[in-house]
Coordinates of N, CA and C in Angstrom, one line a residue:
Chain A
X7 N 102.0 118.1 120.4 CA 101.7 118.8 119.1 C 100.5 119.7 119.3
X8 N 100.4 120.8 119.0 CA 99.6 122.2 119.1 C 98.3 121.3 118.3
X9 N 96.8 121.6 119.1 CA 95.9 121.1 118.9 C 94.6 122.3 118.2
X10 N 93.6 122.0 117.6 CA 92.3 122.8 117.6 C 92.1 122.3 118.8
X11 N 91.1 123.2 119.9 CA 90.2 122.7 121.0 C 89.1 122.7 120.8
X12 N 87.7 122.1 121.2 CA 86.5 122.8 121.0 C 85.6 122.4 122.4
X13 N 84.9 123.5 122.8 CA 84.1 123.3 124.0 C 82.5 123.8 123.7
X14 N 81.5 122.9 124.8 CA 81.8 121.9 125.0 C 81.8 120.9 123.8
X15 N 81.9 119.8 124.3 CA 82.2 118.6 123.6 C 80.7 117.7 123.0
X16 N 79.7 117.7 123.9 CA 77.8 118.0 123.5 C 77.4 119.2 124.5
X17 N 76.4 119.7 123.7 CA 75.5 120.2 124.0 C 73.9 120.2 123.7
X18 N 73.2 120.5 124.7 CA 71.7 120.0 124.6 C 71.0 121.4 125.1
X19 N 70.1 121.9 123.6 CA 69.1 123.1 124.1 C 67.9 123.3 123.5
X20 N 67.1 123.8 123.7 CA 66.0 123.7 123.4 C 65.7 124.7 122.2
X21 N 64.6 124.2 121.4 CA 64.5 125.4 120.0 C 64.2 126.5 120.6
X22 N 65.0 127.5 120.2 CA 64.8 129.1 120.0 C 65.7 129.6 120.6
X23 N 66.7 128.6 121.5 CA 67.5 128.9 122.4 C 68.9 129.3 122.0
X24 N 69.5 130.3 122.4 CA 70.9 131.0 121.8 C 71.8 129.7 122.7
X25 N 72.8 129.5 121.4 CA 74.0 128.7 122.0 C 75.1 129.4 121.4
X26 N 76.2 129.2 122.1 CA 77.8 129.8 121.3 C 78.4 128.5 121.6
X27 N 79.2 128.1 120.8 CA 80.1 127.1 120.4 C 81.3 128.0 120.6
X28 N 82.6 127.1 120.8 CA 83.8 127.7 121.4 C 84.7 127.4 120.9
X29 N 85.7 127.6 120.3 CA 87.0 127.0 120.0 C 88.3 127.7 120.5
X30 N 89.3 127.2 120.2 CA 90.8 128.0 120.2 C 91.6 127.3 119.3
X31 N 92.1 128.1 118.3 CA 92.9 127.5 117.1 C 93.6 126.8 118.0
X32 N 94.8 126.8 116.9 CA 96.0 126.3 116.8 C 96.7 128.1 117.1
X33 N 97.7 128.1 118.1 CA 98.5 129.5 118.5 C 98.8 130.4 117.3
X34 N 99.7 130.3 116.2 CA 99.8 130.7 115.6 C 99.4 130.7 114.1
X35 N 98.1 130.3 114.3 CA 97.3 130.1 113.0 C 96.4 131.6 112.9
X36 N 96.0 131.7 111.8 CA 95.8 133.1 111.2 C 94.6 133.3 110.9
X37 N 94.0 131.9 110.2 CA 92.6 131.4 109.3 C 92.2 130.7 109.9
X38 N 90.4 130.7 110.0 CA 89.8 129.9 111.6 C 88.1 130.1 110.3
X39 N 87.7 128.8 110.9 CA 86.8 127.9 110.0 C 86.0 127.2 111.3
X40 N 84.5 127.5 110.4 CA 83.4 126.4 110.8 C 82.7 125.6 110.0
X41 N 82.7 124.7 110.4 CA 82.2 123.6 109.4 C 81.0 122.7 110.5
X42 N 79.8 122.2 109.7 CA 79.0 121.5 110.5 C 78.9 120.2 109.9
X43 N 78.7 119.1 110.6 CA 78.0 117.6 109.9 C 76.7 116.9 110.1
X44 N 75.9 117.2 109.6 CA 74.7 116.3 109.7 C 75.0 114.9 110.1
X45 N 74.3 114.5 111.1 CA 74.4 113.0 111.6 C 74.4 112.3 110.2
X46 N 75.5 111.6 109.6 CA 75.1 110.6 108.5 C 75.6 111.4 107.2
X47 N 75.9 112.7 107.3 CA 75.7 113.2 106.2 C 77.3 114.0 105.7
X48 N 77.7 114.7 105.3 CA 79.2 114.9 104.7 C 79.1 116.9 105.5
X49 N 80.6 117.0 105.8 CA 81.0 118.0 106.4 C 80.7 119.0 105.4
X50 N 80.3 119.9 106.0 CA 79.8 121.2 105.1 C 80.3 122.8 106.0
X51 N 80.8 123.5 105.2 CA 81.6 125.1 105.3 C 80.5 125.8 105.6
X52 N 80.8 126.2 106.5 CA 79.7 127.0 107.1 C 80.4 129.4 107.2
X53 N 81.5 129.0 107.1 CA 82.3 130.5 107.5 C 83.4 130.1 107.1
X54 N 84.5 130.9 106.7 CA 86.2 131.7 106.9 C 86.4 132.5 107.9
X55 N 87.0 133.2 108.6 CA 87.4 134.1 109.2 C 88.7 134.3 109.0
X56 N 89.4 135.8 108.5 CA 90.2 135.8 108.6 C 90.4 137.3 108.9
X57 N 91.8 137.9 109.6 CA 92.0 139.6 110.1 C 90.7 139.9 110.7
X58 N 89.9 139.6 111.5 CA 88.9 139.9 112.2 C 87.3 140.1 111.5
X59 N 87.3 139.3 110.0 CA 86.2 139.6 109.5 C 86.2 138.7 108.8
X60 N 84.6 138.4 108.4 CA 84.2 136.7 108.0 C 85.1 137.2 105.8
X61 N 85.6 136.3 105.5 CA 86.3 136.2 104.5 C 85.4 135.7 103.3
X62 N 84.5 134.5 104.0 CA 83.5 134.2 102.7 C 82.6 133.4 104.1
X63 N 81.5 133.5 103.4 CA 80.4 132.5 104.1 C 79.6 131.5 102.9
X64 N 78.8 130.3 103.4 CA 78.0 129.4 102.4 C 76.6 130.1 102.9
X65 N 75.8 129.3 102.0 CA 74.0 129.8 102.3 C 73.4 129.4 103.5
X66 N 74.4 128.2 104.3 CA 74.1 127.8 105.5 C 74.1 128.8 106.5
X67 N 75.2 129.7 106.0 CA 75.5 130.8 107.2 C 74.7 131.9 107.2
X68 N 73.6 132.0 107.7 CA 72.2 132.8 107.3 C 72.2 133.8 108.8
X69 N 71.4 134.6 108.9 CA 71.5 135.5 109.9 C 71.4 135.0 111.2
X70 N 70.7 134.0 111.7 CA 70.8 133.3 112.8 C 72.5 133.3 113.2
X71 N 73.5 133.1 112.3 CA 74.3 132.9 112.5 C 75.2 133.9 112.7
X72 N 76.5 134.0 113.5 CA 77.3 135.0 113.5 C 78.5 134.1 114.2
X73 N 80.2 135.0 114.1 CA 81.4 134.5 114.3 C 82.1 135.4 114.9
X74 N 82.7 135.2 116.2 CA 83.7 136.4 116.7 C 84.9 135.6 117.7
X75 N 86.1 136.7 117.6 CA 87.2 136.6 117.9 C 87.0 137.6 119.0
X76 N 86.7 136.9 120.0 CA 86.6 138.0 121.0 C 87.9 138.4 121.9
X77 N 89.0 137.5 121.9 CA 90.1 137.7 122.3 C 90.9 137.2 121.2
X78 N 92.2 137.1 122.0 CA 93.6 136.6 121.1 C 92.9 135.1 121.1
X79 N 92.6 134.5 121.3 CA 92.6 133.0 121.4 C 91.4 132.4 121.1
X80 N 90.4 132.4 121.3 CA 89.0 131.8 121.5 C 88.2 132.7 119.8
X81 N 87.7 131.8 119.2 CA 86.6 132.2 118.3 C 85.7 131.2 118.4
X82 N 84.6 131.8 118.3 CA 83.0 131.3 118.6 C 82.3 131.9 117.8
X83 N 81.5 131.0 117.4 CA 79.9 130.7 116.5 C 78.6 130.7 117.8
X84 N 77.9 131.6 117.5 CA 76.8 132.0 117.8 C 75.7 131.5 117.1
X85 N 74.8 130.2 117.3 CA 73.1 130.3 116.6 C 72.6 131.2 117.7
X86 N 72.1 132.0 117.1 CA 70.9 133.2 118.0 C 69.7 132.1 118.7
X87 N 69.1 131.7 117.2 CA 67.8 131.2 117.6 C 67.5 129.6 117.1
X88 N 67.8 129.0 117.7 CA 68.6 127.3 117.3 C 67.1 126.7 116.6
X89 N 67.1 126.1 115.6 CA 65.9 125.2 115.2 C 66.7 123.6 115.3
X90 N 65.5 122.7 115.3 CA 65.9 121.3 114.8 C 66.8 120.6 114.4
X91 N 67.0 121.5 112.8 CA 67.8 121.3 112.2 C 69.0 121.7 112.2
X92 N 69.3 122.3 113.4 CA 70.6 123.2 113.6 C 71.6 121.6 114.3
X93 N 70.8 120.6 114.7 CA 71.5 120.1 115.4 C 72.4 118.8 114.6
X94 N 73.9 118.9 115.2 CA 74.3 118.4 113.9 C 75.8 118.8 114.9
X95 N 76.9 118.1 114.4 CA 78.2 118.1 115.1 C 78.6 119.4 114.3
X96 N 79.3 120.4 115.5 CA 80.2 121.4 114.5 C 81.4 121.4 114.8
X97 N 82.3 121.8 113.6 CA 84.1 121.5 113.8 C 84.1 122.9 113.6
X98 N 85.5 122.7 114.5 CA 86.1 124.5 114.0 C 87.5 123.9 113.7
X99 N 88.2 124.7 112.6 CA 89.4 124.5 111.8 C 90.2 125.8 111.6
X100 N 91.4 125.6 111.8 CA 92.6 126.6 111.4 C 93.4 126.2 110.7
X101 N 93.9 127.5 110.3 CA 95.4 127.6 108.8 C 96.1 128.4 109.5
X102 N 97.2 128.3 109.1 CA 98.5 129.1 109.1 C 98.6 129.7 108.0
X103 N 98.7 131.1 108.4 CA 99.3 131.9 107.2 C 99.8 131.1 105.9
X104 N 99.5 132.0 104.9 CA 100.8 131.9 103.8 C 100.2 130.9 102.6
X105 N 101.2 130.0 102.3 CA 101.2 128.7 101.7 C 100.4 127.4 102.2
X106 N 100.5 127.5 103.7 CA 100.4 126.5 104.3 C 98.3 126.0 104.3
X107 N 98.3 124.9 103.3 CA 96.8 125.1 103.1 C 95.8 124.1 103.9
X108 N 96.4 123.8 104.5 CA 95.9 122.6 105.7 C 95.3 122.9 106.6
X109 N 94.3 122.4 106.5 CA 93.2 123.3 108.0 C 93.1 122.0 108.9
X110 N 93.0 122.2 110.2 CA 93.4 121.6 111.0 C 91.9 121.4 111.9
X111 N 91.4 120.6 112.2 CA 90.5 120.5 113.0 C 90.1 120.2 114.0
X112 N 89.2 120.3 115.0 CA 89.1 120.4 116.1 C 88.2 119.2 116.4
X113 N 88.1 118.5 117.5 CA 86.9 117.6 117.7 C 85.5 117.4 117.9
X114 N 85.1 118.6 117.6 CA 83.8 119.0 117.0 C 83.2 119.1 118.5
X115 N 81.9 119.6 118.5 CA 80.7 119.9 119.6 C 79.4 119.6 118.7
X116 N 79.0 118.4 119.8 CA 77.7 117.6 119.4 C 76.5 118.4 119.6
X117 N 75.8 118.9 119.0 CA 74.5 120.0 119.4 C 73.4 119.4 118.9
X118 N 72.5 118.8 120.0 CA 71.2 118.7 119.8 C 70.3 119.7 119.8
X119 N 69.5 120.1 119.5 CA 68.5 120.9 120.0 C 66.7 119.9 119.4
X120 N 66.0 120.5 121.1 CA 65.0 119.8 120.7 C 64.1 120.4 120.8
Chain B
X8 N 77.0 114.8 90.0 CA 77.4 114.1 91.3 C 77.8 115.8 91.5
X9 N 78.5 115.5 93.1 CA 78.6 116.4 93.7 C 80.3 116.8 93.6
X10 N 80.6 118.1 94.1 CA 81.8 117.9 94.3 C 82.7 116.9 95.2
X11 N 84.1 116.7 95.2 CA 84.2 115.5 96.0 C 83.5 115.1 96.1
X12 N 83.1 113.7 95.8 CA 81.8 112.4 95.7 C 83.2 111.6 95.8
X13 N 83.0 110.6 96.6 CA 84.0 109.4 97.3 C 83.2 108.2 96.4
X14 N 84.0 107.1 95.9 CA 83.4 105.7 96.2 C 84.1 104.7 96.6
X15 N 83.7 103.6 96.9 CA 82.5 103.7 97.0 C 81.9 104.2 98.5
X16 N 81.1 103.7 99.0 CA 80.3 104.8 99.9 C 80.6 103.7 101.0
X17 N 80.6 102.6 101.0 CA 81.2 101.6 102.1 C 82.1 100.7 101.7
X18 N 83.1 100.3 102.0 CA 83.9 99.1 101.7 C 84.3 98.5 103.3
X19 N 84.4 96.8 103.1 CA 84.5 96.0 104.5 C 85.9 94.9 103.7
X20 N 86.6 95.0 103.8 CA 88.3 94.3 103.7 C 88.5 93.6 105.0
X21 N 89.5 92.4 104.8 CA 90.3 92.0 105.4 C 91.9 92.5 106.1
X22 N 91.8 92.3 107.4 CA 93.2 92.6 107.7 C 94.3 92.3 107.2
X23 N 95.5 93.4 106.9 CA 96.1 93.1 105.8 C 95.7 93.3 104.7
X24 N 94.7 93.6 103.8 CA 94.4 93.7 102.5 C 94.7 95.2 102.5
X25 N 94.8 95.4 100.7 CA 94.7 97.0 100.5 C 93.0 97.8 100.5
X26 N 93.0 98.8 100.5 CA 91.9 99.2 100.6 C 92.2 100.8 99.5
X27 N 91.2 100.8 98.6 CA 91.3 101.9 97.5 C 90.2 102.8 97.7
X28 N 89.9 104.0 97.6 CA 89.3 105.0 98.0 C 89.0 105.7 96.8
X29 N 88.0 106.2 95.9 CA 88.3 107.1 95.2 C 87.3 108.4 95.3
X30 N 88.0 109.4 94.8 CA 87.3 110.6 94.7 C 86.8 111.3 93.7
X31 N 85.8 112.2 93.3 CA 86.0 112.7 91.6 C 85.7 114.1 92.3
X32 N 85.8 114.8 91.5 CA 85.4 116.3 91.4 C 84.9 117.3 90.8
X33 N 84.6 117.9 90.4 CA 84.0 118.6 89.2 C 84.5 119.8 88.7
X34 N 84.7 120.6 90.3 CA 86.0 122.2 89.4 C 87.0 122.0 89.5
X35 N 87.6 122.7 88.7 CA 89.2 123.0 89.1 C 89.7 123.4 90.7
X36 N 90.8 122.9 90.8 CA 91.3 123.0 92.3 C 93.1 123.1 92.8
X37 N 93.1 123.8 93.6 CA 94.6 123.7 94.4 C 95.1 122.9 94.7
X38 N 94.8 122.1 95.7 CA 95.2 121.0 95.9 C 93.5 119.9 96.5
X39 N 94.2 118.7 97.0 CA 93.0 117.9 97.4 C 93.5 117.1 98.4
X40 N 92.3 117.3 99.4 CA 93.5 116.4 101.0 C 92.5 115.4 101.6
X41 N 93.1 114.4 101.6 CA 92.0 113.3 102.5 C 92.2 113.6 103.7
X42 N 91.3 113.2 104.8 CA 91.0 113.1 105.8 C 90.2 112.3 106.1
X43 N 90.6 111.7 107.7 CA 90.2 110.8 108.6 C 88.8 111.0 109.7
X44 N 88.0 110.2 110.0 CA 86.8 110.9 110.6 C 86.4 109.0 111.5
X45 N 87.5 109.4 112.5 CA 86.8 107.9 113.3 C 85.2 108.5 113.6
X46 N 84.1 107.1 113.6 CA 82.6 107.2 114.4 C 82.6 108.8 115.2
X47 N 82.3 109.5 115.3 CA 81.8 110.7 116.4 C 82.9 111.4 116.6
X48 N 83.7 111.5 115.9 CA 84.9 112.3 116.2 C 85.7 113.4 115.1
X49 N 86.3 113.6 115.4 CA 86.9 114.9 114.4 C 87.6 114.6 113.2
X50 N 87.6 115.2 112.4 CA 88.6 115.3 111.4 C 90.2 115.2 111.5
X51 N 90.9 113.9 110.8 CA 92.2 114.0 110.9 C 93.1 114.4 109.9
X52 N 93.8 115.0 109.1 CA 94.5 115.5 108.3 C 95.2 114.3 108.2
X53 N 94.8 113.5 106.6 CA 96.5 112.6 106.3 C 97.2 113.0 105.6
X54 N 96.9 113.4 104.2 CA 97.9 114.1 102.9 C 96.9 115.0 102.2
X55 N 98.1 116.0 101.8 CA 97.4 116.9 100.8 C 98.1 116.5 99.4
X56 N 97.6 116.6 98.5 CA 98.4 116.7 96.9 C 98.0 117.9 96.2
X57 N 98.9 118.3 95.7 CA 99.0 119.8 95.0 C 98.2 119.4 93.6
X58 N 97.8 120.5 93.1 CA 97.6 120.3 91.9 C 98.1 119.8 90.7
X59 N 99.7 120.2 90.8 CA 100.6 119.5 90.0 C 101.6 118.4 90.7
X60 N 101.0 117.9 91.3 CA 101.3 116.6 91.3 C 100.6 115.4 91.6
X61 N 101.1 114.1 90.8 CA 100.3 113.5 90.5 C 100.7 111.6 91.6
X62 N 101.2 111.8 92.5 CA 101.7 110.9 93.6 C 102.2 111.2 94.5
X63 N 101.7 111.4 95.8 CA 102.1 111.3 97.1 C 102.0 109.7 98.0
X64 N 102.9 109.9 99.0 CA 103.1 108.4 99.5 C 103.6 109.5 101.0
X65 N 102.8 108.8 102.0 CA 103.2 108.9 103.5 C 102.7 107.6 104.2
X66 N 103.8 106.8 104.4 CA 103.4 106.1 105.3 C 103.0 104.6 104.6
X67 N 101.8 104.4 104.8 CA 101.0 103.1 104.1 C 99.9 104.1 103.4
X68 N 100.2 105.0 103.2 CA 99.0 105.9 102.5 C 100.3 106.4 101.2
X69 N 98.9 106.1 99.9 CA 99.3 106.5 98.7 C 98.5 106.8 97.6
X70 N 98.7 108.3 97.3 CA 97.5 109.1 97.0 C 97.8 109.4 95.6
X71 N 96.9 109.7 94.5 CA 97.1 109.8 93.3 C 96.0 110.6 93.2
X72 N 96.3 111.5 91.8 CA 95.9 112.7 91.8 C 95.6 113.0 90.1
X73 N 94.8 112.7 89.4 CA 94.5 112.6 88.0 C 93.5 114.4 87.8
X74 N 94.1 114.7 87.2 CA 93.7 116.3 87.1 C 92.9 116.8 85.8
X75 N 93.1 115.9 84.8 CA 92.5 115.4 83.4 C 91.2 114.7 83.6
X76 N 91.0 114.1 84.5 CA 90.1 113.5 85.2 C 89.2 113.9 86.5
X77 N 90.0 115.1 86.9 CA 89.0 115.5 88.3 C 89.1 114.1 89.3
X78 N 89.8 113.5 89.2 CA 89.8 112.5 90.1 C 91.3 111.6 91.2
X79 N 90.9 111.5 92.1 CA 91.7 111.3 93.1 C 91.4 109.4 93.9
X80 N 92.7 109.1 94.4 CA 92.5 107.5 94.7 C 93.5 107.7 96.3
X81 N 92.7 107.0 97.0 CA 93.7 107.0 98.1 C 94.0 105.5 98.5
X82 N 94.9 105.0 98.3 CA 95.3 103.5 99.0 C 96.0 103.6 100.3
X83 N 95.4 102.2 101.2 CA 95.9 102.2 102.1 C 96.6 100.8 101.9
X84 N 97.8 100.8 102.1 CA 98.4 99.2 102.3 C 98.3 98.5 103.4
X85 N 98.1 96.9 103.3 CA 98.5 96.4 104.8 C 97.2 97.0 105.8
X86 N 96.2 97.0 105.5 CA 95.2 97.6 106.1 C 94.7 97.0 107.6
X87 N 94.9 97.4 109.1 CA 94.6 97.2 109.9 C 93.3 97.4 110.8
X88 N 93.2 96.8 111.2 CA 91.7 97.2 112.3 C 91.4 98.5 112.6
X89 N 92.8 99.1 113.0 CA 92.4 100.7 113.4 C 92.2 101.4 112.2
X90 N 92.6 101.1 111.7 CA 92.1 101.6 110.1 C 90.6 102.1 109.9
X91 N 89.9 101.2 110.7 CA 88.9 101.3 110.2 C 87.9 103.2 110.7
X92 N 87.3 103.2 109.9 CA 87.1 104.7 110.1 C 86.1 105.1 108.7
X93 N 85.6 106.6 108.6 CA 85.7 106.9 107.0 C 86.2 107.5 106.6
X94 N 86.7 108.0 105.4 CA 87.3 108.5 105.1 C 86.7 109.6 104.0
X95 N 87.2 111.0 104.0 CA 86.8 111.7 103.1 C 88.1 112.8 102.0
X96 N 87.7 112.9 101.0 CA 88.6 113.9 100.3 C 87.5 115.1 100.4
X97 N 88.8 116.6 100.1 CA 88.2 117.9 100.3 C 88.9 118.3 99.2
X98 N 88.1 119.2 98.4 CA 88.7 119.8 97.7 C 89.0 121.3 98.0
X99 N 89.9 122.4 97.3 CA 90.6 123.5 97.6 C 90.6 124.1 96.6
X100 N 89.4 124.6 96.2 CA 88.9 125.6 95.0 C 89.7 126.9 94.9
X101 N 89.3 127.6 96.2 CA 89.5 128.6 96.3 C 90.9 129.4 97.2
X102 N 92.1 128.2 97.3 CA 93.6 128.6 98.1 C 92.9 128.8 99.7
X103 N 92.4 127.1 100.2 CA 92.0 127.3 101.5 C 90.8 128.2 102.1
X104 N 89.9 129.0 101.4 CA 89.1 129.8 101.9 C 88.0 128.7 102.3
X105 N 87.5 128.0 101.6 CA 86.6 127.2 102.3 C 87.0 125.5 101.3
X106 N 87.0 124.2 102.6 CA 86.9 123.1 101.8 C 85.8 122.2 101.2
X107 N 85.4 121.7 100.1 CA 84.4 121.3 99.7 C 84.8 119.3 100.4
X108 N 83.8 119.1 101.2 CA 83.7 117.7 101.2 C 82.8 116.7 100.4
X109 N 83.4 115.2 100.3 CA 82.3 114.8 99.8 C 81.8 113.5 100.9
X110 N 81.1 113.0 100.2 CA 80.5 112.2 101.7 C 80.9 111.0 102.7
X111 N 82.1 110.7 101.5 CA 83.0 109.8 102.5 C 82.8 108.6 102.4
X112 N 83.6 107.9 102.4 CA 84.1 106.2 102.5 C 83.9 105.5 103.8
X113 N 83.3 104.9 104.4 CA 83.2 103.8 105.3 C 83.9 102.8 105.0
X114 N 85.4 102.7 105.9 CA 86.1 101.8 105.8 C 85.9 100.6 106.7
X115 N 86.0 99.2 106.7 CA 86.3 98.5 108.1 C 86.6 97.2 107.5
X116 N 87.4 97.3 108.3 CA 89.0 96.4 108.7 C 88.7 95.3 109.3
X117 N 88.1 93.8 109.1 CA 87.5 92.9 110.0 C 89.1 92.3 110.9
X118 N 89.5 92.1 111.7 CA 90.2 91.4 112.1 C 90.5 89.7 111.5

């Protein structure tokens, strides 16, 4: 069964340090999502992406942050300049066109930063 | 409360027992989908329910959907050890553009 992927799986960097997070939907999914979880704390929307341009973003998603489809397959979340509090598991999730409103998730990438 | 707000916030059952989950919400919504979240791990997709409807059933999972109420119930029957996990509802404000979580159920299943 066609999966989210996410790489890597943790990651460890130090404050101020640029990291990209990586994913690859599901093949023929359309709609591609970041979401982050505070150790302990409830999944929170961080972006949409949809037709090559962010669709809606939350207040979380502040300029540090950015999202690109750099090929057919891979979208990635960029923190520029990572703080403390950045560190926190992030999922990335896909939709299928259409009707289909089920976002599918990936197994998140553990990011510490210290 | 928040949107999707789960309670209660931990429950500990016996194997074999049912296990009830509830959710409330505060806006209006599309549909509302629980999801699975073993310790350190990803999000699993179990059921979504539409807005107009008010009972879904897959499996040992049986979800109810009160729209008059903003509020949602997820039962698991027959509840087993792997069961154990937490569990959260998402709401779908906006036709999938972003899901609203709430903070989730801690389930566990003592053997």
């Amino acid at each position: 069964e066609p999966e989210v992927t996410q790489t890597p799986s943790h990651q460890v960097t130090q404050m101020g340090q640029e990291v990209i997070l990586r994913c690859v939907p599901i093949s023929n999914h359309l709609y591609f999502y970041w979401y982050r979880q505070i150790l302990g704390q409830k999944v929170e929307f961080l972006v949409s992406f949809y037709n090559n341009e962010i669709s809606e973003k939350s207040e979380i998603f502040d300029d540090q942050f950015s999202v690109e489809r750099p090929d057919g397959s891979n979208f990635t979340l960029k923190i520029r300049s990572t703080k403390l509090e950045d560190s926190a598991m992030y999922f990335c999730a896909s939709r299928r066109q259409g009707s289909e409103e089920t976002q599918y998730f990936g197994p998140g990438t553990r990011l510490l930063v210290l | 409360s928040q949107q999707g707000e789960e309670d209660p916030q931990a429950l500990s059952i016996q194997e074999g027992e049912n296990a009830t989950m509830n959710c409330s919400y505060k806006t209006s919504i599309n549909n509302l989908q629980w999801y699975r979240q073993n310790s350190g791990r990803g999000l699993v997709h179990l059921i979504l329910i539409r807005s107009n409807e008010r009972e879904k059933h897959s499996g040992r999972l049986r979800v109810t959907l009160d729209t008059s109420k903003k509020s949602s119930s997820l039962l698991i029957t027959a509840s087993r050890a792997a069961d154990t996990a937490s569990y959260f509802c998402a709401t779908d404000p906006n036709y999938g553009q972003n899901f609203v979580f709430g903070p989730g159920t801690r389930l566990s299943v003592l053997p």
